[in-house]
Coordinates of C-alpha atoms in Angstrom, one line a residue:
X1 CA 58.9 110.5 72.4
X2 CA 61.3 109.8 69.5
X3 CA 64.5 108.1 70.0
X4 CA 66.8 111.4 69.4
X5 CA 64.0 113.6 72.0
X6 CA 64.4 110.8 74.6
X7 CA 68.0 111.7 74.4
X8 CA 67.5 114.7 76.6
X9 CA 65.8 112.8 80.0
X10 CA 68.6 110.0 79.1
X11 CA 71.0 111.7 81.2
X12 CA 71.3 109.2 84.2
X13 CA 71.1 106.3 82.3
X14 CA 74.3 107.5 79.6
X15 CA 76.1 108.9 82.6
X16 CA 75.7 105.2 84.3
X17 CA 76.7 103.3 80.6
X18 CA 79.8 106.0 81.0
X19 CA 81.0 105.0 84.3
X20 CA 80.7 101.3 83.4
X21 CA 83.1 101.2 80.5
X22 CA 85.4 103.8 82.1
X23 CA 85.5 101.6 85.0
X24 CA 86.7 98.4 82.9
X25 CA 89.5 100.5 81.2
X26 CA 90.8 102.2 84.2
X27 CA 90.9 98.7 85.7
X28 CA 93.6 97.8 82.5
X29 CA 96.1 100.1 84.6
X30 CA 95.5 98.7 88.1
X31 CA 97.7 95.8 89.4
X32 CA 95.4 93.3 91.3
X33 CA 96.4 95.1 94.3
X34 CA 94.4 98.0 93.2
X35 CA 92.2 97.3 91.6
X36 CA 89.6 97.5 94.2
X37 CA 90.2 101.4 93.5
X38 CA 88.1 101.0 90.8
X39 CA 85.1 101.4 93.5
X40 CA 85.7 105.0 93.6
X41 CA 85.1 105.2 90.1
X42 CA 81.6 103.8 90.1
X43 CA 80.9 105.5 93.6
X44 CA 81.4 109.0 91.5
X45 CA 79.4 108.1 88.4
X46 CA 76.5 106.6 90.6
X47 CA 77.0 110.7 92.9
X48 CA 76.7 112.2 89.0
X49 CA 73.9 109.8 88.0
X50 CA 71.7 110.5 91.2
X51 CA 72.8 114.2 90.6
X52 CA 71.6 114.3 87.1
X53 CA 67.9 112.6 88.6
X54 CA 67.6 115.0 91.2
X55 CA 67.9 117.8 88.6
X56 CA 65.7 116.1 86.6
X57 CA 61.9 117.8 86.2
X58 CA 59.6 115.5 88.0
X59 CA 56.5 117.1 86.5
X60 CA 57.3 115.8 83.3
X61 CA 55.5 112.5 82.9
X62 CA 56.0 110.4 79.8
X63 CA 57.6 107.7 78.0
X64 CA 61.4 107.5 76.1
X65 CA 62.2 105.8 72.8
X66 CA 59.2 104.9 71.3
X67 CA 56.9 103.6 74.4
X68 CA 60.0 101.3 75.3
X69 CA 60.2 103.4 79.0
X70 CA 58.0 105.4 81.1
X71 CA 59.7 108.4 82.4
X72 CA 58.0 109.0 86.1
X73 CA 58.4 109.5 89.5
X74 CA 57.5 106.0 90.3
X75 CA 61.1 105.3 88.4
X76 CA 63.0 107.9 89.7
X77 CA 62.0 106.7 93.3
X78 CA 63.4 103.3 92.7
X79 CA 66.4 104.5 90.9
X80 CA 67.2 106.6 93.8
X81 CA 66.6 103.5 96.2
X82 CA 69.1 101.3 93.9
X83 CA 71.6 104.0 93.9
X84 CA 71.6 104.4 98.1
X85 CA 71.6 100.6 98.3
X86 CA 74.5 100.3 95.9
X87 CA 76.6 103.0 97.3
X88 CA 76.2 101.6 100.9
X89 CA 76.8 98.1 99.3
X90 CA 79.9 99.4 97.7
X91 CA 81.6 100.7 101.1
X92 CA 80.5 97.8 102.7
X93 CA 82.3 95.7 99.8
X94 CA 85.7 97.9 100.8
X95 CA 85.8 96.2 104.5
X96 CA 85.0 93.0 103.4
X97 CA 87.8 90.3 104.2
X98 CA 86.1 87.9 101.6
X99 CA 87.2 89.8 98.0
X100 CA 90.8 89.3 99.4
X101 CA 92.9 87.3 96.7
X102 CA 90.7 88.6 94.0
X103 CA 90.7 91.3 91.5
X104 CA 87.8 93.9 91.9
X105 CA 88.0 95.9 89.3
X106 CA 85.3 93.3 87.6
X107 CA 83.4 93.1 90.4
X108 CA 82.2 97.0 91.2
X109 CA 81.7 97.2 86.8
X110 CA 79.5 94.3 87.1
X111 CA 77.6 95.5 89.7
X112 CA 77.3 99.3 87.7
X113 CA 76.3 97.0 85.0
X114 CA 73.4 95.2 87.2
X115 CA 72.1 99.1 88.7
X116 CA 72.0 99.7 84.4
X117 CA 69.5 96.9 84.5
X118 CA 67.7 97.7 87.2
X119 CA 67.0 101.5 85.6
X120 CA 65.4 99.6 82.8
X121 CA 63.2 97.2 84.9
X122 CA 61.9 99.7 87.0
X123 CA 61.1 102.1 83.4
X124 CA 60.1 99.4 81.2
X125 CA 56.4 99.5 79.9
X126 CA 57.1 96.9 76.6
X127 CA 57.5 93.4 76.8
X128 CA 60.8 93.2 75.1
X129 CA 62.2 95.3 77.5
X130 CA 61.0 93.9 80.3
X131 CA 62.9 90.8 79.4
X132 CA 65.9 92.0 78.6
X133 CA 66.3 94.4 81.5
X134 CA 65.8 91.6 83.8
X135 CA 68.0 89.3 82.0
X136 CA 70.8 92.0 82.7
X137 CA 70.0 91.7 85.8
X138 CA 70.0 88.1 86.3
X139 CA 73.2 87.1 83.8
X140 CA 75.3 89.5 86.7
X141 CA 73.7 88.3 89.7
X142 CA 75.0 84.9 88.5
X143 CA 78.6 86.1 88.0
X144 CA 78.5 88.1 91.4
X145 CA 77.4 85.2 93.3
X146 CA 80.2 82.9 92.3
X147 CA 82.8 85.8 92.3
X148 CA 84.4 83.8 94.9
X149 CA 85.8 81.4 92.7
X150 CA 87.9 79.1 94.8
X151 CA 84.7 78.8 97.4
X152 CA 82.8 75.8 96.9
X153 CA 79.8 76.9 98.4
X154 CA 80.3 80.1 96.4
X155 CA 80.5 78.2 92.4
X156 CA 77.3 75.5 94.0
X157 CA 75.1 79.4 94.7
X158 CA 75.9 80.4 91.3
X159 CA 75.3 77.6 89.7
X160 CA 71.9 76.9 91.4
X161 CA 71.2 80.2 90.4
X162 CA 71.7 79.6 87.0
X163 CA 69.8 76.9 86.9
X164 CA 66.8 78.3 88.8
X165 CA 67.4 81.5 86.5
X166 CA 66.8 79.6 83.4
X167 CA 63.7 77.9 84.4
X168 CA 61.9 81.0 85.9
X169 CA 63.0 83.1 83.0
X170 CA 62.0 80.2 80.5
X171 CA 58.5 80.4 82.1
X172 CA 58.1 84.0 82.3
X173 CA 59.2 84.1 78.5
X174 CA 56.5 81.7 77.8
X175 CA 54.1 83.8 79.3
X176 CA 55.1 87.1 77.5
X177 CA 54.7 85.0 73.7
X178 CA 51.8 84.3 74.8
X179 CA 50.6 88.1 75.9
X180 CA 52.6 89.1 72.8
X181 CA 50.3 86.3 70.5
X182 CA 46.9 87.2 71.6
X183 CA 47.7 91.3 71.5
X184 CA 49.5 91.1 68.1
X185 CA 51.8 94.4 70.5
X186 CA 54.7 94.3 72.8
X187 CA 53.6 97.6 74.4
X188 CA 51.6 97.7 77.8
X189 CA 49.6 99.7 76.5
X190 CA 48.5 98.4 73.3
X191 CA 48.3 95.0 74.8
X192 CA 45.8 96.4 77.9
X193 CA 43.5 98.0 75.1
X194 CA 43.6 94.1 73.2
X195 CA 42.5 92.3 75.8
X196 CA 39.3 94.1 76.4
X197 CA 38.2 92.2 73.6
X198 CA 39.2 88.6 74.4
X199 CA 36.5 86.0 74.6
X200 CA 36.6 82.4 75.5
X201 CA 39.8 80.4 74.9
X202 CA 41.6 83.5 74.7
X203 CA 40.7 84.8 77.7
X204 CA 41.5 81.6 79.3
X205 CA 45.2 81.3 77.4
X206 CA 45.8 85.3 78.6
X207 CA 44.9 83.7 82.3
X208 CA 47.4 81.3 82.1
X209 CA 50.0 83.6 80.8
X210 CA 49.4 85.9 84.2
X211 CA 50.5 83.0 86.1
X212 CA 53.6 82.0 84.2
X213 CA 54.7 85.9 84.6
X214 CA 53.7 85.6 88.3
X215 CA 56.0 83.0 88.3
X216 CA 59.1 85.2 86.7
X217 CA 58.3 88.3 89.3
X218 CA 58.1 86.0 92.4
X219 CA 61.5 84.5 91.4
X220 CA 62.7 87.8 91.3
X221 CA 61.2 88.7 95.2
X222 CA 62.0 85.8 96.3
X223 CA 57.8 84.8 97.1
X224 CA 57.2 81.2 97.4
X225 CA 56.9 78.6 95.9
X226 CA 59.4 80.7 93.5
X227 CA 62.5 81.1 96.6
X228 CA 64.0 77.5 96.3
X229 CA 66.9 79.2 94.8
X230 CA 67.6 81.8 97.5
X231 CA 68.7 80.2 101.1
X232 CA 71.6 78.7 99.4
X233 CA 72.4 81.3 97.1
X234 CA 72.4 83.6 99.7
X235 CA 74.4 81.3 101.8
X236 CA 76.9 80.9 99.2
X237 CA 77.9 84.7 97.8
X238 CA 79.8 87.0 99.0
X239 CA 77.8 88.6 101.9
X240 CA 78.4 92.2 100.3
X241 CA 76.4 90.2 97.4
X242 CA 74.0 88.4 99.6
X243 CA 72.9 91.8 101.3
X244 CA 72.5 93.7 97.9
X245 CA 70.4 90.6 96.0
X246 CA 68.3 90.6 99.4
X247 CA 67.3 94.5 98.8
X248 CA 67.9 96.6 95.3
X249 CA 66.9 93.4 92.7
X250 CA 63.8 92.8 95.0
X251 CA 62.9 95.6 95.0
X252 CA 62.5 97.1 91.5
X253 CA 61.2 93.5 91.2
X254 CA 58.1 94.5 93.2
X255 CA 58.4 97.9 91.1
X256 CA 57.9 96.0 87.5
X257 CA 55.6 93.5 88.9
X258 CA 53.3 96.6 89.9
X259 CA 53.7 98.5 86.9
X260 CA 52.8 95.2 85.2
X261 CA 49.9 94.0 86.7
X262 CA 48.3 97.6 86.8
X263 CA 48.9 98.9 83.4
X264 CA 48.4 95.4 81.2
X265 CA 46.7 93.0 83.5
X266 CA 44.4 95.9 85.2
X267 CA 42.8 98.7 83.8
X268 CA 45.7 100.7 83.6
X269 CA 43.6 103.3 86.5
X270 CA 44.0 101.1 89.5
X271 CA 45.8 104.3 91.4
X272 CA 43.5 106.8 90.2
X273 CA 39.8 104.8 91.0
X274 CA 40.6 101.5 93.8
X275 CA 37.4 100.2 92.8
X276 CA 38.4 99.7 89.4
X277 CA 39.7 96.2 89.1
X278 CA 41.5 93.7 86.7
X279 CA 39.6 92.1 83.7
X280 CA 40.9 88.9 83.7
X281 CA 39.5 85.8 85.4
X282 CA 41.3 85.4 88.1
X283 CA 40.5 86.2 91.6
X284 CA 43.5 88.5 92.0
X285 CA 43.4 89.8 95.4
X286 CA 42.7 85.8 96.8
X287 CA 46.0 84.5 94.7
X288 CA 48.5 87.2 95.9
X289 CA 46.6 87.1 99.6
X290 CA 47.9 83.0 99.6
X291 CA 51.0 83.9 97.8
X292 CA 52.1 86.6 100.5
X293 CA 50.7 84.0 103.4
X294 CA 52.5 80.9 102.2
X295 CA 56.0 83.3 101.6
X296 CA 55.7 85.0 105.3
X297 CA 55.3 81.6 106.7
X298 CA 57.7 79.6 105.0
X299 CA 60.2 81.9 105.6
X300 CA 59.6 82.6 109.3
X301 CA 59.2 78.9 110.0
X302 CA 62.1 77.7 108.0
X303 CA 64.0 80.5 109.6
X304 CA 63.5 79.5 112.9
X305 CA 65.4 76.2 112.6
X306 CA 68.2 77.8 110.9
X307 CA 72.0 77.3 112.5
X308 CA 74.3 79.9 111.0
X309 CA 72.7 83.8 111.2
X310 CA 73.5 84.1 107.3
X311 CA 71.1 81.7 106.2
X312 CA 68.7 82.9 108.7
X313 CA 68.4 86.6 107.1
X314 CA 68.5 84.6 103.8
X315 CA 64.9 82.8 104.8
X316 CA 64.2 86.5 107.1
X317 CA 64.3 87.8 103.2
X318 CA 61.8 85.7 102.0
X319 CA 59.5 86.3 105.1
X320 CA 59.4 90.1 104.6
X321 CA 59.0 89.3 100.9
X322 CA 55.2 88.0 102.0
X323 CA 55.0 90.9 104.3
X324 CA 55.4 93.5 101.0
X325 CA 53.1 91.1 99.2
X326 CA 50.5 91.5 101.7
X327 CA 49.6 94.9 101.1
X328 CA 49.1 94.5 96.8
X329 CA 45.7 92.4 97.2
X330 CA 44.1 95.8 98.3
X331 CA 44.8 97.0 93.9
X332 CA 44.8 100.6 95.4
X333 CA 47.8 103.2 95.6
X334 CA 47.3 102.6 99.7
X335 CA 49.1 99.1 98.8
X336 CA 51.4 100.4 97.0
X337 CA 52.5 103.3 99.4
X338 CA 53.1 100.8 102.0
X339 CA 55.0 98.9 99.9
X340 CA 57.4 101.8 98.6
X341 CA 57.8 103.3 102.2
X342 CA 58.5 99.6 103.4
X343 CA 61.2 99.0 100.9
X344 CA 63.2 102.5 102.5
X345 CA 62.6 101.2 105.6
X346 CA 64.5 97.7 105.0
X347 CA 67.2 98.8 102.8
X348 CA 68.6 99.8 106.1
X349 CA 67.9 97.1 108.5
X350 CA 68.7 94.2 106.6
X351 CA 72.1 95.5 104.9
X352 CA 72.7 96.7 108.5
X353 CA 72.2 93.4 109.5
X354 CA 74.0 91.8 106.7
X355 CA 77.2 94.3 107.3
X356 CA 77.4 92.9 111.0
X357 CA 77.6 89.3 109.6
X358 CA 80.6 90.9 107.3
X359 CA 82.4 92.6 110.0
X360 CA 82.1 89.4 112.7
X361 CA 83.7 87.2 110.1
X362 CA 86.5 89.5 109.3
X363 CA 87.0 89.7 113.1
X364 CA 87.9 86.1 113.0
X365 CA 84.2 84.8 114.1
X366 CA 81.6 82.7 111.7
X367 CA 78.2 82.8 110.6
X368 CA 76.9 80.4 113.5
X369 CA 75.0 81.6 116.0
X370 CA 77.5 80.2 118.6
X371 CA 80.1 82.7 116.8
X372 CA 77.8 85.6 118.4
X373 CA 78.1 83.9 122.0
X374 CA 79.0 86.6 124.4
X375 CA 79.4 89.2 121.2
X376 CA 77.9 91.8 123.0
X377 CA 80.4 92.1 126.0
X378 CA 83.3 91.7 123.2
X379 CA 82.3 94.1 121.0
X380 CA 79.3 96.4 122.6
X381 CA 79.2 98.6 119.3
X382 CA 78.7 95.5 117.5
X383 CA 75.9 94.4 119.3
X384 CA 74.0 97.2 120.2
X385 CA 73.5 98.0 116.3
X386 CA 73.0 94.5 115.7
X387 CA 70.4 94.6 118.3
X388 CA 68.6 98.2 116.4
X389 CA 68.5 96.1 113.2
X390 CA 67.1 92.9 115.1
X391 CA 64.3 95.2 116.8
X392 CA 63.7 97.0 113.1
X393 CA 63.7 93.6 111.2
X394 CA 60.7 92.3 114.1
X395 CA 59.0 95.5 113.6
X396 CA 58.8 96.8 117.4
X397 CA 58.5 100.6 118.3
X398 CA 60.3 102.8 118.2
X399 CA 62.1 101.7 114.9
X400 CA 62.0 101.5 111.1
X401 CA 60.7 98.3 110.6
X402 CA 57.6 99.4 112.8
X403 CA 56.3 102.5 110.7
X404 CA 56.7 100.0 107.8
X405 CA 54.8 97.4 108.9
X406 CA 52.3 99.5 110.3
X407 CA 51.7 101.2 106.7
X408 CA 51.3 97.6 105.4
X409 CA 48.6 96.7 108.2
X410 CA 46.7 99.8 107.4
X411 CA 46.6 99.2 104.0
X412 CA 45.4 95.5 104.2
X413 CA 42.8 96.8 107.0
X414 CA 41.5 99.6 105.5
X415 CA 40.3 97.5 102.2
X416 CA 37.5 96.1 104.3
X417 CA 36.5 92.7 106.4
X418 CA 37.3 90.8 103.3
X419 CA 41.5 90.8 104.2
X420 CA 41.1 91.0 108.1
X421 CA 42.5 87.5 108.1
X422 CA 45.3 88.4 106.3
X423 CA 46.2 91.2 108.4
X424 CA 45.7 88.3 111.3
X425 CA 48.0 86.0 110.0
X426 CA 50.8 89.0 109.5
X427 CA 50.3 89.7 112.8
X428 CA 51.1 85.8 113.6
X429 CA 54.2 85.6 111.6
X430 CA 55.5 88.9 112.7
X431 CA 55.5 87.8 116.4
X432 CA 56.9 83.9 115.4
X433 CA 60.0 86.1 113.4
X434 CA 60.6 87.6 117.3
X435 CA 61.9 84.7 118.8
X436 CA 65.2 84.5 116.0
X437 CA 65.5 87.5 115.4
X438 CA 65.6 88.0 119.4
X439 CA 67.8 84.8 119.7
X440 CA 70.6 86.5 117.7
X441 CA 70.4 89.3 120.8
X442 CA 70.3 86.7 123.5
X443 CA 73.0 84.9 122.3
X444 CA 75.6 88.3 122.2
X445 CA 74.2 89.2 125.4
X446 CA 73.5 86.5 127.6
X447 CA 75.7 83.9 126.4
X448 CA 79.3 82.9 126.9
X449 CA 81.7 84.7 129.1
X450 CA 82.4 88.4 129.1
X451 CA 85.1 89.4 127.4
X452 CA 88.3 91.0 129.2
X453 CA 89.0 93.2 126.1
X454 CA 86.7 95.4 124.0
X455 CA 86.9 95.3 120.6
X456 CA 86.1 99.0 118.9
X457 CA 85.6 99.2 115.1
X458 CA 87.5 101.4 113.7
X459 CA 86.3 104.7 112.0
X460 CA 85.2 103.8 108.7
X461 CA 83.4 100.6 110.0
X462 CA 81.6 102.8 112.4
X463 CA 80.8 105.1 109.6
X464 CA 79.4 102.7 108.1
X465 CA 77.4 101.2 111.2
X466 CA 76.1 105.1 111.9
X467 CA 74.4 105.0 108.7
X468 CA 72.6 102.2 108.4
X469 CA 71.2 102.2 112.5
X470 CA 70.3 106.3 112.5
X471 CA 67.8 106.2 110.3
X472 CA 66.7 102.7 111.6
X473 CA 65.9 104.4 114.8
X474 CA 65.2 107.9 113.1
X475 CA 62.5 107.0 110.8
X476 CA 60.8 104.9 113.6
X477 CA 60.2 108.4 114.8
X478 CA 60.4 110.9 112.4
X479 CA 59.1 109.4 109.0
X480 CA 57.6 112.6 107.5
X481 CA 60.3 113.0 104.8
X482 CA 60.1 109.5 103.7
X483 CA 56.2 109.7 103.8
X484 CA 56.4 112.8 101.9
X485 CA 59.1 111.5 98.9
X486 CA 56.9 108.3 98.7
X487 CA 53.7 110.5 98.2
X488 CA 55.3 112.5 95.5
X489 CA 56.8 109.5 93.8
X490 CA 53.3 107.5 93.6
X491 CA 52.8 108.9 90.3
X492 CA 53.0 106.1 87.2
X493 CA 52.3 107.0 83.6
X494 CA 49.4 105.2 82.7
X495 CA 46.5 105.2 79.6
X496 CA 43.2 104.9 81.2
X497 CA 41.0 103.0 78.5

């Protein structure tokens, strides 16, 4: 489509650009006091941006601005996931103790700006675009993370995450030239139809550009050996931060990365035939079947020996990175369901998980494990939801985390004998995550003295709890309408060559 025709299945995306700079001038007439009231502002242009996708016809399948952005249902799934994670994110943001002291009016505009960029990433089908959008989405995560500027740990996460930015992006860059070099075409498209007719040394260079672009989208997830930056970045932000890094950018990171590697480094028809396979030389399936072992059992292992219940969800993050991994060496649309019905599934565990952390800290507790000694006597609420998002985060019936895993099993086991052993060691690593995840629930339970007073959240906190553990428990049972949006959404808009 033409720039000016794009225009018309724009409407999310101006409606977002809107909010953001209406959100920065309203801010001019808030004292620092209120400025957090700026949240409402982005909370109602995300309601009319998701409004304006729902109303959207999903039959239409496309691209906007000259080949720049696919318009699909495989976008408009993962703009609805960043919009649900960010609207949860910004209410848990309002009970947060830590933002105290600091004006928020930048904070909920940068992270309006950051959703903007995750739009693009999980559109973009040209080179160009694919850097810039995650670039956007990188240059804010860097500000958000040191928000807290008189928190030392808070300036050392963001500026580790510059610097681990910088290299990662410098290396994916490096990769795209060279894509962009032996194509002579920034498009996906055009590029994908170019590379039939390597030979040789250029076959060889476009190899080694696959694996410096690997290198960019495992940054991005968090996969090893790409996650250096993560535990302490995760560690250092705001927790409001920590819990949205550790869900919306990872996950339209797995969204590019698959759009990526099936349109350009594929055939472009992986979804339609799964015996249809990628043209390049490498042995695909193998290299992301190590990648997704090596980033499940770093980050269960590591997590294991961790001290503060933070830094453990931080490495827990990585771990169920390599679980999402493990279902994309099957280069079929089963792999991808799993990993699309998994991502719903965690959005609520793990920023349930994440809030509790928020909400012990503003009671006056830590992030130590001995801060949750006896919790569950203190503050029952507290750790019975803690407990549904432990359960849903280990993946035991009758929870979330369960269904999702068990669509990621099926999908490895169902390719054949070949990725048995994989479904093995994912089977190893999900019972070695039971022991902390079930420590945090020992610890509130069977630890310390009981408490002569119970503490009760108040309504809004409980609000908040209600909607991240119902549908951690619901969907463990009733999973048909997530099943269902995921099925309809596993359309891409692809050129079959």
């Amino acid at each position: 489509m033409s720039n000016l025709q794009s225009l018309s299945l724009y409407w999310p995306e101006l409606i977002l650009t809107v909010t953001v700079l209406l959100t920065i001038v309203v801010d001019l007439f808030y004292s620092n006091k209120e400025s957090g009231r700026t949240a409402f502002w982005v909370l109602g242009g995300l309601i009319l941006t998701q409004a304006a996708i729902s109303f959207q016809d999903s039959a239409i399948v496309t691209t906007l601005f000259m080949d720049n952005l696919a318009f699909d249902p495989f976008a408009t799934f993962f703009k609805s996931l960043i919009i649900l994670s960010t609207i949860l994110v910004i209410f848990i943001s309002q009970r947060t103790h830590e933002l105290d002291g600091y004006r928020t009016g930048e904070y909920y505009a940068l992270i309006a700006v950051m959703v903007f960029g995750m739009f693009l990433m999980a559109s973009a089908i040209d080179l160009i675009m694919v850097y810039i959008s995650i670039e956007i989405v990188s240059i804010t995560s860097f500000i958000l993370a040191g928000y807290l500027r008189g928190d030392r740990r808070s300036n050392e996460a963001a500026l580790k995450y510059v610097i681990y930015g910088a290299f990662s992006s410098g290396i994916m860059l490096f990769g795209l030239s060279i894509v962009f070099g032996l194509a002579g075409s920034t498009k996906f498209f055009a590029i994908q139809e170019a590379m039939w007719n390597l030979e040789g040394s250029a076959n060889f260079a476009f190899t080694l550009a696959a694996i410096f672009i690997l290198a960019g989208f495992g940054y991005k997830i968090s996969a090893v050996p790409f996650h250096f930056w993560t535990p302490d970045v995760y560690e250092g932000a705001p927790t409001s931060i920590t819990a949205y890094l550790s869900v919306a950018p990872k996950a339209v990171g797995f969204a590019v990365a698959i759009r990526f590697f099936n349109q350009v480094f594929g055939d472009g028809g992986s979804f339609i035939d799964p015996s249809l396979r990628t043209f390049t030389e490498l042995p695909w399936p193998q290299l992301l079947a190590i990648l997704a072992v090596a980033t499940m059992t770093l980050g269960n292992l590591v997590a294991i020996q961790q001290s503060s219940v933070k830094r453990m969800l931080a490495y827990s993050s990585i771990a169920h990175a390599g679980y999402m991994l493990m279902a994309l060496p099957t280069l079929s649309s089963q792999g991808v369901y799993a990993v699309m019905i998994y991502l719903v599934m965690y959005l609520f565990m793990n920023l349930g998980a994440f809030f509790v952390v928020i909400y012990v800290k503003s009671q006056g507790g830590g992030e130590s494990f001995e801060d949750y000694s006896g919790l569950g006597w203190k503050m029952p609420i507290v750790g019975i939801v803690m407990t549904i998002f432990m359960l849903s985060l280990t993946g035991i019936p009758p929870t979330a985390g369960f269904i999702g895993k068990f669509y990621l099993f099926a999908a490895v086991i169902k390719t054949g004998p070949q990725l048995y052993w994989l479904a093995i060691v994912g089977a190893i690593n999900s019972v070695i995550s039971l022991y902390f995840y079930m420590r945090v629930v020992k610890v509130m339970f069977f630890e310390g003295e009981p408490s002569a007073t119970v503490v009760v959240p108040p309504l809004a906190i409980m609000l908040i709890f209600m909607a991240l553990a119902i549908p951690s428990v619901v969907f463990g049972v009733y999973w048909t309408p997530i099943a269902n949006w995921v099925s309809q959404s596993l359309v891409l808009y692809t050129q079959v060559i």
